[in-house]
Tab-separated table of C-alpha atoms and ligand atoms in Angstrom:
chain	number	residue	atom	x	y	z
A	1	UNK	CA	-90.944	46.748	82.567
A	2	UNK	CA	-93.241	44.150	83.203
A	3	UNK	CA	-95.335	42.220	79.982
A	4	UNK	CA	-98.811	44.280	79.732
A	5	UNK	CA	-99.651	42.492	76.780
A	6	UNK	CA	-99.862	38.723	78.643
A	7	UNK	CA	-102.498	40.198	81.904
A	8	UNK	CA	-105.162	37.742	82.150
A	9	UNK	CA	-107.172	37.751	85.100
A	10	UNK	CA	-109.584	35.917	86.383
A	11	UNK	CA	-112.786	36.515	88.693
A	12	UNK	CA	-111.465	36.582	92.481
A	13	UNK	CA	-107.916	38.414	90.843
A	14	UNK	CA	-107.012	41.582	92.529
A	15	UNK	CA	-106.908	45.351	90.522
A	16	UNK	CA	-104.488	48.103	92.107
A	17	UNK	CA	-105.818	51.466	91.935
A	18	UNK	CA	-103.741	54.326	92.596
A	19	UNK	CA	-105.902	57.262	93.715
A	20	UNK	CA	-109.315	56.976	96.078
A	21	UNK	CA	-111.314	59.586	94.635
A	22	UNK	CA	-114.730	58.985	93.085
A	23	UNK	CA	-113.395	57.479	89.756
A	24	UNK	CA	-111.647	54.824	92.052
A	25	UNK	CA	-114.603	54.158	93.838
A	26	UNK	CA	-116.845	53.806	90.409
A	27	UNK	CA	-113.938	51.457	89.175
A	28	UNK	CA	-114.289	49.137	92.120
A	29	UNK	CA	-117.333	49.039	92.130
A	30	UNK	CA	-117.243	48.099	88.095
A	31	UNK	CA	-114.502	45.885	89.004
A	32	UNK	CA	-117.078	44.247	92.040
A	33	UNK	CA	-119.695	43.499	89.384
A	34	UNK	CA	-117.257	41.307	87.329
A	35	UNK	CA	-116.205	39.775	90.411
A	36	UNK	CA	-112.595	41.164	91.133
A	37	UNK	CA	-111.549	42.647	93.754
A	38	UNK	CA	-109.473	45.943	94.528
A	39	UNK	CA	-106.727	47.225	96.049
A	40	UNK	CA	-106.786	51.268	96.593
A	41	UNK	CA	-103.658	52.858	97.444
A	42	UNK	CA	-104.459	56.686	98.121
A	43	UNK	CA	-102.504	58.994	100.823
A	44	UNK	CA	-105.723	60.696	101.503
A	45	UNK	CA	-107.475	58.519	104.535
A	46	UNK	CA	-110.860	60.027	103.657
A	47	UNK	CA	-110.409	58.260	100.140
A	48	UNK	CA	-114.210	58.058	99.186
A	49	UNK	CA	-112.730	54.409	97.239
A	50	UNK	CA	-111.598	52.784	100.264
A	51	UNK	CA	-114.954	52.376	101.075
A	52	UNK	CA	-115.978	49.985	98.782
A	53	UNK	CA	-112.868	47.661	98.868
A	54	UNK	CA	-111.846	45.199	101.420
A	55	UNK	CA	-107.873	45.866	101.026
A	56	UNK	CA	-106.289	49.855	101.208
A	57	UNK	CA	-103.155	51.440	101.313
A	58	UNK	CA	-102.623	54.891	102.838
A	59	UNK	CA	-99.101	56.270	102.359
A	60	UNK	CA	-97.953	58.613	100.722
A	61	UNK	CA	-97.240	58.152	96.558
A	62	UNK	CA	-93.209	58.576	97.566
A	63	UNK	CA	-93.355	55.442	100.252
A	64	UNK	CA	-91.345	52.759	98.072
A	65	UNK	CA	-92.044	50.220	100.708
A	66	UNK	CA	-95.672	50.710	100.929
A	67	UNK	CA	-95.493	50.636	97.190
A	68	UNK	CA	-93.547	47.503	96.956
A	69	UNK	CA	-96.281	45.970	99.879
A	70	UNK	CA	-99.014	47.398	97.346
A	71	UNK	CA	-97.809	45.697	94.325
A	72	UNK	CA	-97.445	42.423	95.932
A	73	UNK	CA	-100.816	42.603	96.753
A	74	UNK	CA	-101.876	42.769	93.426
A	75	UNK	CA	-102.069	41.049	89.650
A	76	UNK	CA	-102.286	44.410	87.869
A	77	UNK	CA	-102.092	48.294	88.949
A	78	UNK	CA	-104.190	51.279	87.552
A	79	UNK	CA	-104.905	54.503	88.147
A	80	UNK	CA	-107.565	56.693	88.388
A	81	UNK	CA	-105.553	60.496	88.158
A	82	UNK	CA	-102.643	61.557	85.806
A	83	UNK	CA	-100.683	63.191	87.967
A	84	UNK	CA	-99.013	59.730	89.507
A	85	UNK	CA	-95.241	60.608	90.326
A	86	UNK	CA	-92.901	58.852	87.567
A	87	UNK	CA	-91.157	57.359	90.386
A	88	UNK	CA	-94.086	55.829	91.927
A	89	UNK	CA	-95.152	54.279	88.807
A	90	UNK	CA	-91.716	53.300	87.992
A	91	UNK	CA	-91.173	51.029	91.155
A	92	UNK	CA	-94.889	49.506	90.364
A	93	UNK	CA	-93.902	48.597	86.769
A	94	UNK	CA	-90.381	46.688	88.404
A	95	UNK	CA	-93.303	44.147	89.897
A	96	UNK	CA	-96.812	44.247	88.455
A	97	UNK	CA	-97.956	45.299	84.689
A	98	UNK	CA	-99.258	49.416	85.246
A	99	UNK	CA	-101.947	49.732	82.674
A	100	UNK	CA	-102.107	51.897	81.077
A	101	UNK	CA	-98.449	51.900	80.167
A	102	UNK	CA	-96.548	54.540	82.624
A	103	UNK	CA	-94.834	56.071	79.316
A	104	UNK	CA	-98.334	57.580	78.969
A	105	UNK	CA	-97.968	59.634	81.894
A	106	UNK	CA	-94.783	61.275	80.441
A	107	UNK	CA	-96.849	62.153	77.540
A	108	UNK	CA	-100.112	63.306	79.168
A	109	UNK	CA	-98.816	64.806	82.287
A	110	UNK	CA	-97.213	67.832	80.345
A	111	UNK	CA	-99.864	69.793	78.141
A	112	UNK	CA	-96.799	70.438	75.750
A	113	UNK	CA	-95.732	67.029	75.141
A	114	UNK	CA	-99.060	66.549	74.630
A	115	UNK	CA	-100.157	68.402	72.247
A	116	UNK	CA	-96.808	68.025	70.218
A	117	UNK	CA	-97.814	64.469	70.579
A	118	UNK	CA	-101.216	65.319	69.017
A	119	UNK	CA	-99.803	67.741	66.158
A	120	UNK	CA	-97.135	65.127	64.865
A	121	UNK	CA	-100.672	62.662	64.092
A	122	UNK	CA	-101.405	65.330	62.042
A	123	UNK	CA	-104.550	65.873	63.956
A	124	UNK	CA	-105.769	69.811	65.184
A	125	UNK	CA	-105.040	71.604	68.693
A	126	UNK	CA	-105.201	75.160	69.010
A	127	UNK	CA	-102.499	77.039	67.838
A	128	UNK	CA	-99.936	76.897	70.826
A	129	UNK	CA	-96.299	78.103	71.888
A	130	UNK	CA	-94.001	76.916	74.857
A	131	UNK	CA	-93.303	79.875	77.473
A	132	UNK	CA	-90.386	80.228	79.778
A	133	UNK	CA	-89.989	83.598	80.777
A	134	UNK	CA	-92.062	86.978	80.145
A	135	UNK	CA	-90.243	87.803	77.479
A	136	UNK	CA	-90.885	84.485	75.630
A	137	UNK	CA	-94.327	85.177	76.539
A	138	UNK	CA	-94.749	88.467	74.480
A	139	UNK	CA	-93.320	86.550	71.561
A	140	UNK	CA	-95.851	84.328	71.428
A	141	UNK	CA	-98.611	86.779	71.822
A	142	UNK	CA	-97.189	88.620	68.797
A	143	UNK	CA	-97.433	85.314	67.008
A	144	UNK	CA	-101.064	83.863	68.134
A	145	UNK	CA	-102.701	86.627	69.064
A	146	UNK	CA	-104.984	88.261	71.629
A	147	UNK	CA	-107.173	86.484	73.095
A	148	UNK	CA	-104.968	83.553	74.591
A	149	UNK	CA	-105.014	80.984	77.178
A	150	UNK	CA	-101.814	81.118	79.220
A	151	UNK	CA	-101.800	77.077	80.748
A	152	UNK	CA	-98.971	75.659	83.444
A	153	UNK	CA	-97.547	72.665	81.911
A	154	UNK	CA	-97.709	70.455	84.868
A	155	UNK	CA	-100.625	70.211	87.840
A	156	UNK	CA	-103.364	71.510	85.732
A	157	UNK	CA	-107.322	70.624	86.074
A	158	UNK	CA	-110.412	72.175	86.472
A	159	UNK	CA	-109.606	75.149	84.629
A	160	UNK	CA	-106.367	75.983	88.011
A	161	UNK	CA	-102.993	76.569	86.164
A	162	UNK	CA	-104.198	79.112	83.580
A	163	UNK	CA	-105.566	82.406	82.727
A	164	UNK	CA	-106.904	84.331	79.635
A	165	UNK	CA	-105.053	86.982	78.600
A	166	UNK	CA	-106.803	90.015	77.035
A	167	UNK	CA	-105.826	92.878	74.923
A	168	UNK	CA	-104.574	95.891	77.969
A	169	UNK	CA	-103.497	93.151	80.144
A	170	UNK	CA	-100.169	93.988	82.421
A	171	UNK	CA	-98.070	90.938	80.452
A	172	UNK	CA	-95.720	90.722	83.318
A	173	UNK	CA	-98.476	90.380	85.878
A	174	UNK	CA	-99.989	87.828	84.643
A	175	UNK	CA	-96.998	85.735	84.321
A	176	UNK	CA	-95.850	86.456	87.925
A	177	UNK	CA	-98.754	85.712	88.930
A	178	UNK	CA	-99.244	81.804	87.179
A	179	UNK	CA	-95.782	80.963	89.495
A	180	UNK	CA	-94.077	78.684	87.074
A	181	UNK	CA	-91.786	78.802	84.638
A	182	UNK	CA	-93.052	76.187	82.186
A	183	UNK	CA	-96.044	77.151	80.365
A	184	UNK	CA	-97.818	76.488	77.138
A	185	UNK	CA	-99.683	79.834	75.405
A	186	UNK	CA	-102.860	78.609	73.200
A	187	UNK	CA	-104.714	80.951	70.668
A	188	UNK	CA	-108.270	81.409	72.521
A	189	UNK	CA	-110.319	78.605	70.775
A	190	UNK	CA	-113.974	80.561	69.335
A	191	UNK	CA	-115.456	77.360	69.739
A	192	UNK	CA	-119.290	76.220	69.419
A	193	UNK	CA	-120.018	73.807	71.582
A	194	UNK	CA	-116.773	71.220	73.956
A	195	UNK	CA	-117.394	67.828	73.395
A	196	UNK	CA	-115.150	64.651	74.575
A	197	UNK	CA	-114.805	60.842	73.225
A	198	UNK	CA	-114.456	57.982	75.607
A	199	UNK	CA	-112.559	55.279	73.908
A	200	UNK	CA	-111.231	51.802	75.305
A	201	UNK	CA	-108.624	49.955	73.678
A	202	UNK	CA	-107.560	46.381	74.763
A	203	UNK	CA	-103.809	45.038	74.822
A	204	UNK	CA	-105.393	42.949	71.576
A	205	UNK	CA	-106.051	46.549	69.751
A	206	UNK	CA	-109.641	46.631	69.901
A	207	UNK	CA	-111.051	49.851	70.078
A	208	UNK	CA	-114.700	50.539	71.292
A	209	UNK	CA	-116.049	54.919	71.483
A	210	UNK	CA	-119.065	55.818	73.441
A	211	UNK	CA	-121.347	58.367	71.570
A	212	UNK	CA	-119.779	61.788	71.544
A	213	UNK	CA	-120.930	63.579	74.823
A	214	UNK	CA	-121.548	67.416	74.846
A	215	UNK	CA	-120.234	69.264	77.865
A	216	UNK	CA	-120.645	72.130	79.532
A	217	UNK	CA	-118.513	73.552	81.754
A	218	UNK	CA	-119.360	76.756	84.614
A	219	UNK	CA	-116.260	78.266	86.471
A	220	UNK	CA	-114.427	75.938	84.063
A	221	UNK	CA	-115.347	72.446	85.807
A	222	UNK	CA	-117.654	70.165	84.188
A	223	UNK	CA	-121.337	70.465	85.196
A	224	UNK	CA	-123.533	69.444	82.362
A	225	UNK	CA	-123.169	66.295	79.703
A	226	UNK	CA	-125.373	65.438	77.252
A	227	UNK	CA	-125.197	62.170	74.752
A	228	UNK	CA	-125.254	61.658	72.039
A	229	UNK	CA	-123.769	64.925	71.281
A	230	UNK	CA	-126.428	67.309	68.662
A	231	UNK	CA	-123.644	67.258	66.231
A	232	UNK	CA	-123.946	66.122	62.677
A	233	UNK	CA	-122.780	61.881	62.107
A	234	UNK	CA	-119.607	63.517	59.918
A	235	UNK	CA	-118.407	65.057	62.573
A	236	UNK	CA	-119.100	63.051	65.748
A	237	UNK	CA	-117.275	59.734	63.279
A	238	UNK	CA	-114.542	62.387	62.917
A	239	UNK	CA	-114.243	63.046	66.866
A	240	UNK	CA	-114.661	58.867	67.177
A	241	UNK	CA	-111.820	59.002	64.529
A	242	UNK	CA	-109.110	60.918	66.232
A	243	UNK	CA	-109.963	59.619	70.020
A	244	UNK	CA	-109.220	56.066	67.796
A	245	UNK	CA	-106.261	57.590	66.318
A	246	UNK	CA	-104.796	58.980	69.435
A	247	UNK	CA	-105.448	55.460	71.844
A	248	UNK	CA	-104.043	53.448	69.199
A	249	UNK	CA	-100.718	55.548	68.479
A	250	UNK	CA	-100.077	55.925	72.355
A	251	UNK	CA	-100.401	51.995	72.626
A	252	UNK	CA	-103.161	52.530	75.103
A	253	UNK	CA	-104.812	50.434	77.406
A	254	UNK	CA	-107.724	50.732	79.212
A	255	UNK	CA	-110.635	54.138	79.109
A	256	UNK	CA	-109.047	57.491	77.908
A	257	UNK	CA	-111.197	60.640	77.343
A	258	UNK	CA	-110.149	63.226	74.682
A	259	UNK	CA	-111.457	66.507	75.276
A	260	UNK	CA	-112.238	68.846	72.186
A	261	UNK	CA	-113.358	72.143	70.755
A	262	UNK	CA	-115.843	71.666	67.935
A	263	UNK	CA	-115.796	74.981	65.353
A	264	UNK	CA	-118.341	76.568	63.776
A	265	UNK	CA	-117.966	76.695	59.768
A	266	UNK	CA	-114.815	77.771	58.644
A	267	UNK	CA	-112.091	76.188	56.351
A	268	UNK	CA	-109.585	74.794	58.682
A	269	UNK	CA	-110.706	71.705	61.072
A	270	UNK	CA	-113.982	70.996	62.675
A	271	UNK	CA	-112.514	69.418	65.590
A	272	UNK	CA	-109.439	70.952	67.842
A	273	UNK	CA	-108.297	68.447	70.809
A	274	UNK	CA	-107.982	69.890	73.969
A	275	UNK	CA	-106.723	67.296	76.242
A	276	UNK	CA	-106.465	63.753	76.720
A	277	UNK	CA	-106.926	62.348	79.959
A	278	UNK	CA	-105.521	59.046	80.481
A	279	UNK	CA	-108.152	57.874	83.096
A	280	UNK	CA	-111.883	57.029	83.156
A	281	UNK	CA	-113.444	60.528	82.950
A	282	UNK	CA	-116.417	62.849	84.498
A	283	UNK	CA	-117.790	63.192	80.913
A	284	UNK	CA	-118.391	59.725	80.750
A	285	UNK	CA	-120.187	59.493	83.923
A	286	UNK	CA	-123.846	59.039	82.335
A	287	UNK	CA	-122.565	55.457	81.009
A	288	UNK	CA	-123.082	54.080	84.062
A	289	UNK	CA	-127.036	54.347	83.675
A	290	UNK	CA	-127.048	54.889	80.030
A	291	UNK	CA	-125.420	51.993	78.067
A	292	UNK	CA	-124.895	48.528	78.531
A	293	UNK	CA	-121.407	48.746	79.492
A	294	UNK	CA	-119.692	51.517	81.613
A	295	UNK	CA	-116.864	53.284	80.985
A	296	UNK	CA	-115.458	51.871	84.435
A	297	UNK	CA	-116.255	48.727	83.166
A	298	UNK	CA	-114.842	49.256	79.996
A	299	UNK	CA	-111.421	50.509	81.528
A	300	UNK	CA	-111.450	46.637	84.224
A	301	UNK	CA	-112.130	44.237	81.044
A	302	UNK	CA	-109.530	46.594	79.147
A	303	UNK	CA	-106.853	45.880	81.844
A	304	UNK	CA	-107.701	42.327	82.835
A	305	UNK	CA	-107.135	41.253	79.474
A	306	UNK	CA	-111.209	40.307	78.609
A	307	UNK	CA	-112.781	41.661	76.189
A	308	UNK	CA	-114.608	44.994	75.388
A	309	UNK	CA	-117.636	45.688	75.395
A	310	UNK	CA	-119.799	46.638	72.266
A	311	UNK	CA	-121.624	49.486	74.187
A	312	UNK	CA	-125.369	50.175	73.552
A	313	UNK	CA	-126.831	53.674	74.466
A	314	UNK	CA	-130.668	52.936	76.562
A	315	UNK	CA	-131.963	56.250	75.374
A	316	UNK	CA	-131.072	59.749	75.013
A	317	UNK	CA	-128.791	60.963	77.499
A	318	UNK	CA	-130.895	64.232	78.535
A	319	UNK	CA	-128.237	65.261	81.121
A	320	UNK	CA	-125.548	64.050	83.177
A	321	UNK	CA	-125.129	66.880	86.152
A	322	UNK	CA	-122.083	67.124	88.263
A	323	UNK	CA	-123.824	67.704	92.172
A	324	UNK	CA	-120.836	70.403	92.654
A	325	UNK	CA	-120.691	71.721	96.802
A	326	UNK	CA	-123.196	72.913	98.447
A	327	UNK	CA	-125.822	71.192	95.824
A	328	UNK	CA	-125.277	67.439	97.145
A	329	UNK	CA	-127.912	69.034	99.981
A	330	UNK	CA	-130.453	68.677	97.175
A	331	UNK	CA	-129.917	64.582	97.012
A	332	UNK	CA	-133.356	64.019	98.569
A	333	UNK	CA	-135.323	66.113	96.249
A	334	UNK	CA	-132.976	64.092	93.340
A	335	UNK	CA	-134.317	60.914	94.935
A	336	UNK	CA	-137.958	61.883	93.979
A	337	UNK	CA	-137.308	62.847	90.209
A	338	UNK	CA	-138.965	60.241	87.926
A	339	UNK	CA	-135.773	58.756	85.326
A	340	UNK	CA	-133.059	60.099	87.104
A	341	UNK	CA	-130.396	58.000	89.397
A	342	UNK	CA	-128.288	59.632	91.888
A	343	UNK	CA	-124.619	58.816	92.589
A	344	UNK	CA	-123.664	60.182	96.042
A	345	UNK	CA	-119.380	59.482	96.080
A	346	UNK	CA	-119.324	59.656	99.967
A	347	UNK	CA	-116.855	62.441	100.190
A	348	UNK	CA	-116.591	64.455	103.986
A	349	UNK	CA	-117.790	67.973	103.667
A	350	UNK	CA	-119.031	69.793	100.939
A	351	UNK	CA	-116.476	72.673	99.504
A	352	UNK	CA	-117.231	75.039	96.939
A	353	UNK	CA	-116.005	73.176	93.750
A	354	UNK	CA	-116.187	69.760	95.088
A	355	UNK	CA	-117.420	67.274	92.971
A	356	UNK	CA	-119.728	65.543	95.481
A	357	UNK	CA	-122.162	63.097	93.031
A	358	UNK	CA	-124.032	63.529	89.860
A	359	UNK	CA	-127.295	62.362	88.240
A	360	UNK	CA	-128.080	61.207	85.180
A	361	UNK	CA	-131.383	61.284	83.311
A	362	UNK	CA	-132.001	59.274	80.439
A	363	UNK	CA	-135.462	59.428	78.343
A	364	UNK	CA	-136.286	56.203	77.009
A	365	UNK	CA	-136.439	55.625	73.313
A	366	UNK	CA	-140.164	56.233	72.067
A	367	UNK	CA	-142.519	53.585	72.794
A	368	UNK	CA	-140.466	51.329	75.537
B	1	AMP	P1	-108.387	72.554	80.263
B	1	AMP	O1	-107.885	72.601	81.654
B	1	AMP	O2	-107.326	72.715	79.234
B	1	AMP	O3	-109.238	71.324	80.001
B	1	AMP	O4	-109.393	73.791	80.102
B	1	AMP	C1	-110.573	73.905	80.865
B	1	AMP	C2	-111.613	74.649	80.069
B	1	AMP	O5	-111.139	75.972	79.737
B	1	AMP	C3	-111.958	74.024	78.736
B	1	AMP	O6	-112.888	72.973	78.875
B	1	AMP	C4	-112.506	75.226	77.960
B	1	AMP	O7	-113.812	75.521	78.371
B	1	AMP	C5	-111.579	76.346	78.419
B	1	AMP	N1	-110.408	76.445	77.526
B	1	AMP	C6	-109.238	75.802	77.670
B	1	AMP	N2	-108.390	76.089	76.658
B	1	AMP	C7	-109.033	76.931	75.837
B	1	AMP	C8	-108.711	77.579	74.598
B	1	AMP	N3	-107.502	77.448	74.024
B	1	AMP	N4	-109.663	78.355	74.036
B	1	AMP	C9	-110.874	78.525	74.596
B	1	AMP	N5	-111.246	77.956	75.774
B	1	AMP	C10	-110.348	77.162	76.389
């Protein structure tokens, strides 16, 4: 494995991102700013990133020699999605420091090692079970409970890979019809409101959280976000406290997001994690308009080895909406709404689901 801890760069260096979706794109265009440049490697030749750099690669993640041509192309190598193949990542970190550190990717790409990961900080998930057959499946609805969350270990986002299971449900169907065998069960969290921490760590261990965002989520993708979060200062230090926690333990580098479930009153914990996702994330999209520093931009100082940024919220963060499909059509109409900037990512045609752009309104504090 190659040295993260000595990465330097300087302006006119070169970033490898693995991945040309929009979070790509919004990274080299962070990375732009600061005045280094990117590489994109992404299979997909519609890559809404490769836009916006000079250099791509399009092969496939399984390519070793277009890997190999990638790296040496590069001073250091992101990525922007989870889901990079351990192999992939492994023949990057033989020639170029992969930031954040590719053992991450074992832990985060597999919602059980993750949450066991979670649990053994001593910090609250839902209550969970690992399934590997229907009849480990009834066991652990005997244990947690109706309503659950049945969740594929692997390949999950945007709410694909699971299903709630009810009281009356056919048991059987339900796990025929999720089409793996590795599976995590999770009590059905009652929660009050989802919120998520961005946090950046540097190789130096300096850790830097955005306010706690609020989010809201319809057909289980994100389409609202809302900072700060209207939660009391306990609990959103608390939420600060374990996204700290969690970068610090996994030796992080870079932006990571943890997801969680805030509770209503009760006796056990106010805060649950969800997830943690490794990456620059959708619920920290309104810190491009909204604070001095980005999360994007957080994430390129984290991995070049400068220093963080001491982020300052402009306002109140009214909403952040995800332009989902069909509803990028509206972008003209966005155009014409006083306070609010558009983000368009460029993507081909609009599919139901799509993440297509977002806007972000932010109200001023009084009297500016
Ligand atoms: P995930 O893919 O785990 O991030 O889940 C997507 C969304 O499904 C979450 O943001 C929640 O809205 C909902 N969800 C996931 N797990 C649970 C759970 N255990 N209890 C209640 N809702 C959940």
């Amino acid at each position: 494995m190659t040295d993260t801890n000595r990465v330097k760069l300087k302006p006119g260096d070169t970033i490898g991102i693995l991945g040309g979706g929009q979070l790509g794109r919004m990274l080299a265009m962070a990375a732009a700013r600061l005045g280094l440049r990117c590489q994109v490697f992404s299979p997909d030749p519609d890559s809404p990133a490769f836009d916006v750099v000079l250099n791509a690669t399009c092969a496939e993640y399984a390519d070793v020699e277009a890997l190999e041509l990638f790296a040496n192309d590069v001073d250091v190598i992101t990525y922007e999605f989870e889901n990079v193949p351990a192999a992939a990542a492994m023949v990057l970190d033989a020639r170029r420091p992969v930031l954040p550190n590719r053992k991450i990717l074992e832990t985060t790409q597999d919602r059980l090692a993750e949450k066991d990961f979670v649990a053994r900080l001593g910090i609250g998930t839902a209550v969970y079970a690992d399934v590997t057959s229907v009849t480990s499946l009834r066991e652990a609805i005997f244990r947690i409970g109706l309503p659950a969350v049945l969740k594929t270990r692997r390949f999950g986002y945007d709410g694909k890979g699971q299903a709630i299971i009810r009281e009356g449900d056919d048991i059987a169907k339900v796990w025929t019809s999720l089409g793996t065998k590795q599976a995590i069960l999770e009590a059905f969290v009652p929660f009050e409101r989802e919120i998520s921490v961005i946090a950046a760590r540097s190789a130096a261990g300096q850790v830097e959280c955005f306010d706690v965002t609020e989010n809201e989520h319809r057909d289980h993708i994100l389409k609202l976000s809302r900072a700060p979060a209207p939660i009391p200062d306990s609990l959103a230090d608390e939420a600060r406290s374990v996204a700290s926690r969690i970068a610090s333990a996994l030796d992080y580098v870079g932006v990571l997001a943890v997801e969680m479930f805030v509770l209503a009153n009760g006796t056990g914990p106010k805060v649950l994690v969800n997830e943690i996702a490794p990456r620059v994330h959708n619920s920290g999209h309104w810190t491009l308009d909204g604070a001095s520093v980005s999360q994007f931009e957080q994430h390129i100082r984290a991995i070049a080895g400068w220093p963080l940024g001491k982020p300052v919220r402009h306002g109140e963060v009214v909403t952040m909406t995800n332009l989902i499909g069909d509803e990028i059509n509206s972008y003209e109409e966005w155009l014409t709404v006083q306070g609010a900037t558009i983000h368009i990512y460029g993507k081909g045609a609009p599919r139901p689901g799509r993440k297509m752009g977002h806007v972000t309104e932010v109200r001023p504090p009084k009297g500016k």
